[in-house]
């Protein structure tokens, strides 16, 4: 209902006539190539399965994500990378037919546990979406909304400070400082996306999820966002889904390659792009399909 | 390139059909308006006759009490009789004199009584007063009765015509703005009847409708659209029912109101309270459906963004979805209300069709509504009511135009707030 994109992803898996004619069931026992573990992990995903209406979309995926690391998730359309990303802040809860199984630890707490409250979780794990989606409110209100609902500012002065800091961190403050009260929707596409990033970091998250944040932007705006990701990595753990392999190579330390709902290969970005070990990874990054 | 030519011709033809159909619609609409206005505009004037009224002490207050309770029992008609007889001293005979007195509307004595009630000191003085003329005189002055017709074909006979012409030469018969029409309720005498009772009845009923159906409708729409479990048989059943209710003929709702509100709960008959309740049953599906449509039109990405920064489901809906959907919701509500304003069938069934002279003071007082008043007047053959019917239609149309402009205004206002 809410994200047709994800639903379509799923459909593609089922109907896929991919040139690599493997279906998820055939990949059932596929073992991830490369080292899924890192030292001192921030997030540990164990045996994650995701189903849409009993059709499998993510098949037994396990991966660790370290502190202050940028993990890029790549793979052909419909491979489940967006679905997997949305497990980290339980965004899949909004899709009624979606069932998530497995364990996902963030700071030693299983966030997939039904008892976990999604409100503080989503404050801790922010998300930037594929299409810039600023609220139809002023630039200021867009950024101030999160801190307001979480009661992070005692008064207007503190709130102002948070807003300005977040806009500065998102590299947008200089451009919008004179028009904080204009609607967020009146900014350009790249500015809107940076506004969404500012909105996300305003609630002081530990992890930022980015779902193809540059797919709707031109190369210049993309470059700015990539620069920003590079800076943000100092303070945040970032998981980014991208279709652009160049982008993955530019911004990430580790790269995970997904195929038909399975995690095929994980490794340091340099290695994945220079010496991929799995033949599917190799085919994908050499552009034979995807 | 033949193909291209044919395509362009087709396009031009299609555009022409469009223009023709709009022109046809506009023509019919203007014929309707012209016929209503040409018949109705004279109703906004009323004819009055000026008389020198001598408030005789001996008639009104022979004991000089200056007490209103005594004076109010006096026969004020005598004052009018005396005054008009003075004006036409050569009229003799009982029946002739009675005919002469009949030039003045029967409301004349109430007018004088009201004047004395407020100015008790005026007893014993003479004052020039404009008194309402009888409806036949009114029609003659407005030109609805042809003076050149033979006597037996017109409602004003030769004597009366002669007297009126005397009044005209003395310039003491004149047309005024019709205040009576906007300040009184229904009446058996067309010159004394007004729209205020029906207008207030409609207003009371509509406010009840708004109070009931707006909150319930919006709440239902928000729940069904955002919170109700999807793919639930019971919810589906409710949805189908709401959509069906929107298509139920309005008289059925009236019968429902009669059976439940009047017979079971024993609420007052003919009251705007019950009328409003029945109309709100009828308006609810319209509000629910249009509110849901406007909420569906809000991009889901906005709600996702809110959820993404940690808003709860309720916060996401009320902070982000509802504000964007509000203009659509309001438009739907006002269109529903406009429909309710023009509705007459359900009101007939619950008794709002009675002949009610008093102006309703509250929602439980008996009242009629604008469309019902139009129906009642259209059913009356007197010439005076023909123009009043058209005038009532004009008032109803103006009311509708005001409501629709309000809808447009609110829409633009809220859209501006959002963008």
XYZ file of C-alpha atoms in Angstrom:
709
model
C 0.000 0.000 0.000
C 2.581 2.529 1.095
C 5.508 1.566 -0.996
C 4.532 0.143 -4.308
C 8.157 0.229 -5.252
C 8.964 -2.444 -2.737
C 5.979 -4.484 -3.781
C 7.108 -4.352 -7.359
C 10.551 -5.414 -6.314
C 8.966 -8.473 -4.896
C 6.981 -9.181 -8.034
C 10.103 -8.959 -10.083
C 11.685 -11.657 -8.037
C 8.849 -14.032 -8.653
C 8.378 -13.320 -12.334
C 11.985 -12.700 -13.028
C 13.249 -14.123 -16.285
C 16.668 -12.965 -15.370
C 19.441 -14.214 -17.543
C 20.819 -15.875 -14.502
C 17.832 -18.113 -14.230
C 18.008 -18.868 -10.561
C 14.932 -18.519 -8.401
C 15.121 -17.778 -4.678
C 14.361 -21.388 -3.860
C 17.384 -22.547 -5.825
C 19.484 -20.041 -3.949
C 18.198 -21.356 -0.656
C 21.464 -22.739 0.446
C 23.595 -20.149 -1.233
C 26.320 -19.179 1.170
C 27.449 -15.618 1.327
C 30.933 -15.191 -0.032
C 33.332 -12.965 1.850
C 33.434 -12.052 5.501
C 30.099 -10.933 6.922
C 31.634 -10.161 10.301
C 33.448 -7.059 11.425
C 35.281 -6.233 14.594
C 33.200 -4.346 17.135
C 29.916 -4.357 15.178
C 27.188 -1.739 15.717
C 24.505 -3.770 14.009
C 24.265 -7.534 13.748
C 21.692 -9.067 11.388
C 21.136 -12.780 11.848
C 19.199 -15.003 9.462
C 16.798 -12.341 8.229
C 13.897 -13.601 6.124
C 11.277 -11.297 4.663
C 8.050 -12.456 3.042
C 5.378 -10.624 1.107
C 2.159 -12.647 1.128
C 4.195 -15.793 1.778
C 6.489 -15.090 -1.154
C 10.046 -14.807 -0.031
C 11.816 -11.493 -0.670
C 14.862 -11.746 1.569
C 16.349 -15.140 2.080
C 18.381 -15.871 5.176
C 20.641 -12.842 5.182
C 23.229 -12.314 7.921
C 25.613 -9.379 8.084
C 27.444 -7.201 10.598
C 27.791 -3.473 10.238
C 30.574 -1.659 12.051
C 30.694 1.676 13.793
C 31.168 4.733 11.608
C 31.210 2.682 8.495
C 29.430 3.263 5.220
C 27.948 0.065 3.859
C 26.741 0.142 0.274
C 24.139 -2.352 -0.838
C 24.091 -3.000 -4.551
C 22.298 -5.396 -6.814
C 19.879 -5.580 -9.717
C 16.326 -4.196 -9.385
C 14.125 -6.407 -7.287
C 16.960 -8.069 -5.422
C 15.503 -7.020 -2.085
C 18.081 -4.461 -1.022
C 15.460 -1.790 -0.276
C 13.365 -4.338 1.605
C 16.407 -5.312 3.641
C 17.235 -1.672 4.341
C 13.721 -1.061 5.626
C 14.184 -3.793 8.226
C 16.668 -1.627 10.093
C 14.030 0.915 11.171
C 11.053 -1.438 10.934
C 9.620 0.575 8.038
C 8.306 -2.743 6.705
C 5.740 -2.626 9.503
C 3.739 -0.195 7.412
C 3.217 -2.840 4.746
C 0.566 -5.150 6.021
C 1.447 -8.184 3.936
C 5.114 -8.013 4.909
C 6.519 -10.433 7.482
C 10.070 -10.125 8.804
C 11.782 -13.027 10.577
C 15.179 -13.319 12.203
C 17.190 -11.258 14.634
C 18.561 -7.787 14.154
C 20.620 -6.346 16.967
C 21.320 -2.680 17.342
C 23.467 -2.020 20.386
C 22.597 -5.499 21.709
C 18.850 -4.945 21.447
C 16.825 -7.066 19.049
C 14.907 -4.430 17.154
C 12.735 -6.989 15.369
C 11.276 -7.987 18.712
C 7.566 -7.135 18.759
C 8.129 -5.393 22.087
C 10.551 -2.887 20.620
C 8.892 0.504 20.306
C 9.391 1.801 16.772
C 9.185 5.468 17.767
C 12.522 5.666 19.659
C 13.980 3.166 17.182
C 13.230 5.438 14.242
C 14.709 8.372 16.114
C 17.870 6.294 16.515
C 17.826 4.954 12.945
C 16.988 7.775 10.543
C 16.016 7.264 6.932
C 16.461 9.237 3.739
C 14.171 8.169 0.952
C 14.631 7.664 -2.758
C 12.525 10.651 -3.756
C 13.036 13.832 -1.743
C 9.932 14.035 0.425
C 10.028 17.246 2.441
C 6.873 17.984 4.393
C 4.659 20.637 2.801
C 5.765 23.054 5.517
C 8.493 25.652 5.867
C 12.168 24.728 5.722
C 12.415 25.475 9.437
C 9.398 23.325 10.355
C 10.717 20.459 8.250
C 13.873 20.255 10.327
C 12.221 21.191 13.618
C 9.499 18.562 13.350
C 11.543 15.613 14.628
C 13.103 17.428 17.614
C 9.661 18.833 18.455
C 7.833 15.499 18.613
C 10.682 13.911 20.581
C 10.809 16.845 22.976
C 14.488 17.430 22.292
C 14.396 21.189 22.746
C 13.233 22.878 25.914
C 12.576 26.208 24.272
C 12.627 28.095 21.010
C 16.291 29.056 21.334
C 17.388 25.438 21.679
C 15.167 24.442 18.806
C 16.630 27.195 16.623
C 20.061 25.908 17.480
C 19.225 22.330 16.538
C 17.671 23.456 13.256
C 20.638 25.618 12.283
C 23.171 22.944 13.286
C 21.340 20.257 11.330
C 21.084 22.465 8.260
C 24.773 23.272 8.575
C 25.687 19.593 8.848
C 23.577 18.889 5.775
C 25.453 21.654 3.958
C 22.261 23.553 3.279
C 22.317 26.375 5.796
C 24.198 28.914 3.666
C 21.707 28.442 0.818
C 18.511 28.721 2.848
C 19.401 30.896 5.833
C 17.438 33.841 4.432
C 14.364 31.822 3.629
C 13.794 29.454 6.494
C 10.097 30.235 6.349
C 9.618 29.407 2.677
C 8.047 26.010 1.946
C 10.480 23.096 1.819
C 8.820 21.988 -1.382
C 9.934 25.173 -3.167
C 13.614 24.202 -3.003
C 15.401 22.473 -5.870
C 15.563 18.675 -5.941
C 19.099 18.467 -4.542
C 18.322 21.023 -1.855
C 15.173 19.101 -0.957
C 17.164 15.919 -0.511
C 19.687 17.710 1.685
C 16.766 19.150 3.617
C 15.548 15.588 4.172
C 19.023 14.650 5.396
C 18.990 17.656 7.743
C 15.554 16.557 8.958
C 16.953 13.109 9.648
C 20.066 14.215 11.499
C 18.115 16.764 13.541
C 16.820 13.973 15.783
C 20.412 12.910 16.405
C 20.303 9.354 15.063
C 23.114 6.808 15.336
C 22.427 5.124 12.036
C 21.244 6.674 8.786
C 19.583 4.561 6.138
C 19.673 5.926 2.607
C 17.487 4.383 -0.064
C 18.950 5.461 -3.394
C 19.182 9.068 -2.180
C 20.586 10.368 -5.456
C 18.473 8.537 -7.997
C 16.281 11.594 -8.593
C 19.130 14.106 -8.679
C 21.452 15.524 -11.297
C 25.219 14.816 -11.163
C 26.082 18.081 -9.408
C 23.502 17.573 -6.671
C 24.633 13.956 -6.449
C 28.211 15.017 -5.914
C 27.145 17.277 -3.063
C 25.207 14.484 -1.373
C 28.164 12.143 -1.750
C 30.469 14.712 -0.167
C 27.953 15.009 2.609
C 27.878 11.258 3.167
C 31.643 11.324 3.413
C 31.453 13.982 6.137
C 28.552 12.347 7.976
C 30.437 9.089 8.282
C 32.478 10.696 11.092
C 29.441 10.656 13.361
C 27.010 8.154 11.925
C 26.815 4.613 10.691
C 25.430 4.817 7.183
C 23.777 2.120 5.116
C 23.162 3.198 1.537
C 21.290 1.424 -1.207
C 22.424 2.491 -4.638
C 22.147 1.540 -8.243
C 25.283 3.384 -9.160
C 28.345 1.270 -8.718
C 30.549 4.325 -9.043
C 28.702 5.858 -6.132
C 29.124 2.731 -4.051
C 32.827 2.750 -4.881
C 33.151 6.428 -3.996
C 31.337 6.588 -0.667
C 31.508 3.179 0.999
C 34.072 1.140 2.889
C 32.191 -2.108 2.517
C 29.881 -3.296 -0.197
C 27.206 -5.988 -0.095
C 25.916 -7.507 -3.308
C 22.352 -8.821 -3.287
C 20.794 -11.075 -5.862
C 17.204 -12.361 -5.864
C 16.804 -11.868 -2.157
C 20.081 -13.422 -1.138
C 23.234 -11.757 0.062
C 25.776 -13.088 -2.418
C 28.949 -11.353 -1.449
C 30.240 -8.925 1.155
C 33.639 -7.397 1.305
C 35.622 -4.241 1.418
C 34.600 -2.004 -1.426
C 38.019 -2.098 -3.051
C 37.982 -5.867 -3.176
C 34.428 -6.211 -4.456
C 35.076 -3.910 -7.375
C 38.505 -5.203 -8.238
C 38.480 -8.893 -7.423
C 34.951 -10.162 -6.917
C 34.873 -13.774 -5.845
C 31.377 -14.850 -6.835
C 30.500 -15.095 -10.500
C 27.181 -13.281 -10.013
C 28.971 -10.327 -8.437
C 31.427 -10.271 -11.236
C 28.716 -10.384 -13.882
C 26.860 -7.561 -12.219
C 29.783 -5.188 -11.728
C 31.110 -5.825 -15.164
C 27.708 -4.835 -16.465
C 26.621 -8.120 -17.946
C 23.216 -7.697 -16.343
C 21.356 -5.503 -13.889
C 0.017 13.152 -44.657
C -3.667 12.484 -45.363
C -3.838 10.853 -42.023
C -2.547 14.001 -40.312
C -5.202 16.119 -41.976
C -7.943 13.784 -40.839
C -6.538 13.785 -37.342
C -6.470 17.573 -37.151
C -10.021 17.743 -38.503
C -11.128 15.274 -35.862
C -9.501 17.337 -33.173
C -11.182 20.516 -34.413
C -14.529 18.764 -34.615
C -14.150 17.496 -31.071
C -13.339 20.963 -29.814
C -16.374 22.325 -31.652
C -18.654 19.746 -30.005
C -17.292 20.802 -26.645
C -17.934 24.467 -27.308
C -21.421 23.690 -28.605
C -22.354 21.678 -25.547
C -21.087 24.392 -23.225
C -23.006 26.982 -25.215
C -26.160 24.882 -24.978
C -25.734 24.472 -21.234
C -25.145 28.196 -20.779
C -28.188 29.056 -22.893
C -30.459 26.789 -20.879
C -29.015 28.111 -17.649
C -29.524 31.715 -18.686
C -33.100 30.974 -19.806
C -33.732 29.541 -16.341
C -32.158 32.518 -14.614
C -33.865 35.074 -16.823
C -37.263 33.496 -16.278
C -36.762 33.296 -12.523
C -35.415 36.822 -12.206
C -37.963 38.408 -14.530
C -40.773 36.869 -12.508
C -39.155 37.300 -9.163
C -37.608 40.743 -9.102
C -40.922 42.543 -8.503
C -41.297 40.577 -5.263
C -38.476 42.645 -3.827
C -40.807 45.655 -3.876
C -44.029 46.180 -1.966
C -46.780 48.745 -2.490
C -47.761 51.045 0.342
C -50.480 53.660 0.702
C -50.014 56.790 2.755
C -52.865 57.677 5.096
C -53.359 60.450 7.639
C -54.038 58.360 10.690
C -55.739 60.161 13.546
C -54.975 58.215 16.704
C -58.226 59.255 18.328
C -58.259 59.283 22.094
C -61.898 58.211 22.157
C -61.180 55.093 20.128
C -57.900 54.008 21.637
C -57.935 55.089 25.235
C -61.184 56.787 26.241
C -60.280 56.672 29.950
C -56.865 58.263 29.341
C -55.054 55.483 31.204
C -52.018 55.529 28.869
C -51.747 51.890 29.843
C -50.672 49.599 26.993
C -52.698 46.698 28.399
C -55.835 48.769 27.946
C -54.891 50.347 24.619
C -53.955 47.048 22.972
C -57.576 45.878 23.151
C -58.811 48.877 21.133
C -60.082 48.486 17.561
C -57.328 49.946 15.403
C -59.267 49.078 12.259
C -61.611 51.974 12.935
C -58.678 54.395 12.607
C -57.905 53.076 9.110
C -61.579 53.139 8.126
C -61.972 56.715 9.324
C -58.854 57.849 7.575
C -59.619 56.306 4.205
C -63.249 57.422 4.323
C -62.017 60.967 4.848
C -59.887 60.584 1.744
C -62.912 59.507 -0.324
C -65.832 61.412 1.234
C -68.270 60.631 -1.625
C -68.079 56.843 -1.120
C -71.267 55.719 0.586
C -72.951 52.499 1.459
C -71.650 49.676 3.629
C -70.418 47.403 0.879
C -68.667 50.237 -0.987
C -66.981 51.392 2.212
C -65.884 47.859 2.984
C -64.437 47.581 -0.513
C -62.584 50.839 0.042
C -61.125 49.631 3.321
C -59.967 46.460 1.540
C -57.404 48.467 -0.464
C -55.321 48.341 2.704
C -53.826 45.042 3.763
C -55.251 43.418 6.873
C -51.836 43.867 8.408
C -52.559 47.616 8.669
C -54.111 47.380 12.112
C -51.080 45.460 13.464
C -48.813 48.097 12.022
C -50.718 50.839 13.842
C -50.884 48.815 17.044
C -47.118 48.277 16.958
C -46.569 51.977 16.384
C -48.691 52.912 19.401
C -47.022 50.241 21.524
C -43.710 51.990 20.994
C -45.093 55.567 21.028
C -47.947 55.570 23.531
C -47.652 59.357 23.694
C -48.888 59.586 20.101
C -52.462 58.929 21.175
C -54.551 61.951 20.284
C -52.265 63.089 17.458
C -52.458 62.677 13.692
C -49.644 61.122 11.722
C -48.975 60.346 8.082
C -48.274 56.640 7.827
C -47.412 54.320 4.927
C -49.612 51.258 5.229
C -49.151 48.031 3.259
C -51.565 47.771 0.320
C -53.644 44.676 -0.386
C -52.014 42.127 -2.707
C -54.420 42.852 -5.576
C -53.532 46.551 -5.403
C -49.876 45.546 -5.236
C -50.240 43.446 -8.378
C -51.994 46.281 -10.210
C -49.302 48.810 -9.291
C -46.562 46.366 -10.339
C -48.352 45.954 -13.681
C -49.285 42.318 -13.257
C -52.970 43.198 -13.721
C -53.868 44.736 -17.052
C -56.003 47.857 -16.503
C -57.439 47.790 -20.019
C -59.103 44.410 -19.569
C -62.900 44.343 -19.225
C -63.980 44.611 -15.615
C -65.121 41.016 -15.173
C -61.735 39.701 -16.286
C -59.643 41.469 -13.703
C -59.459 41.134 -9.944
C -59.737 44.914 -9.443
C -63.167 46.262 -10.359
C -63.867 49.695 -11.833
C -64.581 51.390 -8.479
C -61.340 50.162 -6.981
C -59.427 51.126 -10.111
C -60.889 54.641 -9.902
C -59.831 54.989 -6.252
C -56.340 53.703 -6.947
C -55.985 56.195 -9.771
C -56.973 58.982 -7.375
C -54.316 57.751 -4.934
C -51.810 57.718 -7.795
C -52.545 61.306 -8.805
C -52.182 62.360 -5.157
C -48.875 60.465 -5.139
C -49.771 58.680 -1.919
C -49.412 55.175 -3.336
C -45.826 54.104 -3.852
C -43.522 51.121 -4.186
C -40.950 50.515 -1.457
C -38.208 47.972 -0.910
C -39.962 44.859 0.351
C -38.897 44.667 3.975
C -41.832 42.427 4.840
C -40.444 39.681 2.612
C -37.256 39.458 4.658
C -38.713 39.985 8.115
C -41.773 37.762 8.351
C -42.830 34.165 8.114
C -45.389 32.568 5.883
C -48.886 34.038 5.634
C -52.133 33.314 3.863
C -52.031 36.862 2.490
C -49.289 37.116 -0.078
C -48.424 40.742 0.747
C -47.750 39.754 4.373
C -45.767 36.601 3.680
C -42.008 36.461 3.981
C -39.044 34.156 3.683
C -37.443 34.665 7.108
C -39.163 31.693 8.758
C -38.038 29.283 6.066
C -34.570 30.835 5.899
C -34.059 30.402 9.644
C -35.531 26.903 9.465
C -32.966 26.019 6.802
C -30.143 27.645 8.779
C -31.057 25.803 11.979
C -31.381 22.487 10.172
C -28.057 23.031 8.369
C -26.208 23.891 11.559
C -27.491 20.693 13.150
C -26.391 18.815 10.032
C -22.937 20.374 10.162
C -22.497 19.738 13.889
C -23.425 16.077 13.490
C -22.025 15.078 10.137
C -18.731 17.000 9.937
C -16.953 15.506 12.964
C -18.406 12.029 12.485
C -17.726 12.047 8.744
C -14.141 13.265 9.032
C -13.370 10.882 11.898
C -14.817 7.949 9.973
C -12.838 8.860 6.876
C -9.577 9.163 8.812
C -10.139 5.871 10.587
C -11.104 3.941 7.473
C -8.305 5.412 5.398
C -5.422 5.277 7.849
C -6.104 3.032 10.802
C -8.637 0.370 9.865
C -7.143 -3.070 9.247
C -6.790 -3.750 5.550
C -8.373 -6.828 3.978
C -10.792 -7.182 6.834
C -14.220 -8.530 5.855
C -16.071 -6.402 8.380
C -14.357 -3.178 7.276
C -15.032 -4.063 3.630
C -18.686 -4.582 4.534
C -18.820 -1.138 6.156
C -17.180 0.470 3.127
C -19.633 -1.100 0.718
C -22.469 0.103 2.892
C -21.206 3.677 3.030
C -20.914 3.749 -0.742
C -24.432 2.359 -1.057
C -25.852 4.882 1.392
C -24.614 7.684 -0.841
C -26.966 6.400 -3.530
C -30.050 5.878 -1.368
C -32.940 8.194 -2.379
C -33.319 10.956 0.172
C -36.962 10.236 0.945
C -35.881 6.910 2.427
C -33.787 8.835 4.946
C -36.898 10.899 5.704
C -38.892 7.737 6.418
C -36.077 6.485 8.610
C -36.204 9.783 10.523
C -39.978 9.482 10.859
C -39.742 5.948 12.191
C -36.807 6.423 14.519
C -36.493 10.072 15.537
C -40.200 10.911 15.677
C -41.977 7.668 16.512
C -39.363 5.988 18.653
C -37.467 8.842 20.298
C -40.535 11.115 20.170
C -38.608 14.210 19.167
C -40.738 17.239 18.175
C -42.423 17.124 14.804
C -41.683 19.712 12.075
C -38.546 20.761 13.962
C -35.232 21.767 12.321
C -33.563 19.543 14.940
C -35.007 16.415 13.376
C -34.645 17.863 9.880
C -30.943 18.439 10.546
C -30.516 14.923 11.902
C -32.152 13.395 8.845
C -30.112 15.577 6.501
C -26.916 14.640 8.307
C -27.655 10.954 7.680
C -27.905 11.880 4.036
C -24.762 14.064 4.050
C -22.504 11.659 5.955
C -21.668 9.329 3.047
C -20.823 12.326 0.828
C -18.446 13.745 3.450
C -16.849 10.375 4.185
C -16.273 9.540 0.523
C -14.865 12.926 -0.464
C -12.657 13.076 2.633
C -11.252 9.655 1.880
C -10.554 10.646 -1.700
C -8.674 13.755 -0.592
C -6.670 11.728 1.936
C -5.816 9.145 -0.714
C -4.449 11.986 -2.837
C -1.829 12.854 -0.197
C 1.453 11.307 -1.367
C 2.366 8.384 0.912
C 5.962 9.621 0.886
C 4.961 12.459 3.236
C 3.629 10.019 5.791
C 6.708 7.813 5.359
C 8.947 10.808 5.948
C 7.143 11.520 9.206
C 7.326 7.891 10.303
C 10.990 7.921 9.330
C 11.857 10.634 11.855
C 10.036 8.727 14.557
C 6.513 10.109 14.478
C 3.891 7.706 15.745
C 1.152 6.605 13.377
C -1.313 9.124 14.883
C 1.229 11.959 14.712
C 2.067 11.153 11.110
C -1.626 11.209 10.175
C -2.671 14.297 12.125
C 0.465 16.376 11.548
C 1.000 15.576 7.897
C -1.803 13.754 6.102
C -4.844 15.540 7.513
C -3.536 19.124 7.051
C -2.856 18.401 3.390
C -6.255 16.762 2.956
C -8.238 19.451 4.804
C -9.115 21.601 1.743
C -10.592 18.571 0.003
C -12.446 17.558 3.132
C -13.948 21.017 3.526
C -14.976 21.172 -0.103
C -16.672 17.800 0.210
C -18.444 18.923 3.351
C -19.714 22.147 1.848
C -20.905 20.409 -1.296
C -22.714 17.920 0.926
C -24.227 20.796 2.897
C -25.295 22.560 -0.277
C -27.074 19.395 -1.335
C -28.729 19.198 2.061
C -29.870 22.826 1.719
C -31.692 22.050 -1.502
C -33.200 18.831 -0.225
C -36.948 18.740 0.384
C -38.160 15.134 0.223
C -36.907 13.934 3.638
C -38.215 17.120 5.269
C -41.702 16.545 3.857
C -41.851 13.192 5.598
C -40.899 14.497 9.033
C -43.493 17.261 8.896
C -41.491 20.342 7.977
C -44.099 21.030 5.316
C -46.669 22.624 7.626
C -48.046 26.152 7.214
C -46.028 27.947 9.866
C -46.481 31.670 10.440
C -44.221 32.080 13.457
C -40.532 32.669 13.024
C -38.647 29.757 14.659
C -36.588 30.859 17.660
C -34.742 27.605 18.295
C -34.064 24.241 16.687
C -37.053 22.654 18.385
C -39.619 25.198 17.118
C -41.715 24.111 14.170
C -40.324 25.481 10.914
C -40.176 24.922 7.200
C -37.113 25.101 4.983
C -36.368 27.133 1.845
C -37.115 24.431 -0.759
C -40.303 23.505 1.103
C -41.403 27.146 1.192
C -40.855 27.304 -2.552
C -42.947 24.173 -2.965
C -45.724 25.580 -0.748
C -45.865 28.917 -2.545
C -45.668 27.330 -5.974
C -48.749 25.362 -4.973
C -50.740 28.553 -4.270
C -52.573 30.034 -7.260
C -52.685 33.708 -6.168
C -50.673 36.022 -8.390
C -48.850 37.483 -5.386
C -47.362 34.103 -4.538
C -46.105 33.518 -8.078
C -43.568 36.313 -7.787
C -42.773 35.293 -4.203
C -42.015 31.753 -5.389
C -39.463 33.130 -7.831
C -38.058 35.426 -5.168
C -37.663 32.493 -2.774
C -35.820 30.594 -5.512
C -33.527 33.586 -5.943
C -32.839 33.632 -2.190
C -32.084 29.890 -2.244
C -29.756 30.297 -5.229
C -27.926 33.172 -3.563
C -27.553 31.046 -0.445
C -26.096 28.226 -2.563
C -23.726 30.561 -4.383
C -22.521 31.914 -1.035
C -21.866 28.407 0.256
C -20.011 27.381 -2.856
C -17.899 30.542 -2.826
C -17.084 29.768 0.786
C -15.930 26.322 -0.322
C -13.696 27.844 -3.003
C -12.355 30.451 -0.582
C -11.561 27.918 2.144
C -9.930 25.656 -0.382
C -7.624 28.363 -1.662
C -6.914 29.619 1.822
C -5.813 26.210 3.127
C -3.905 25.370 -0.025
C -1.994 28.608 0.394
C -1.189 27.658 3.979
C 0.202 24.354 2.802
C 2.264 25.558 -0.118
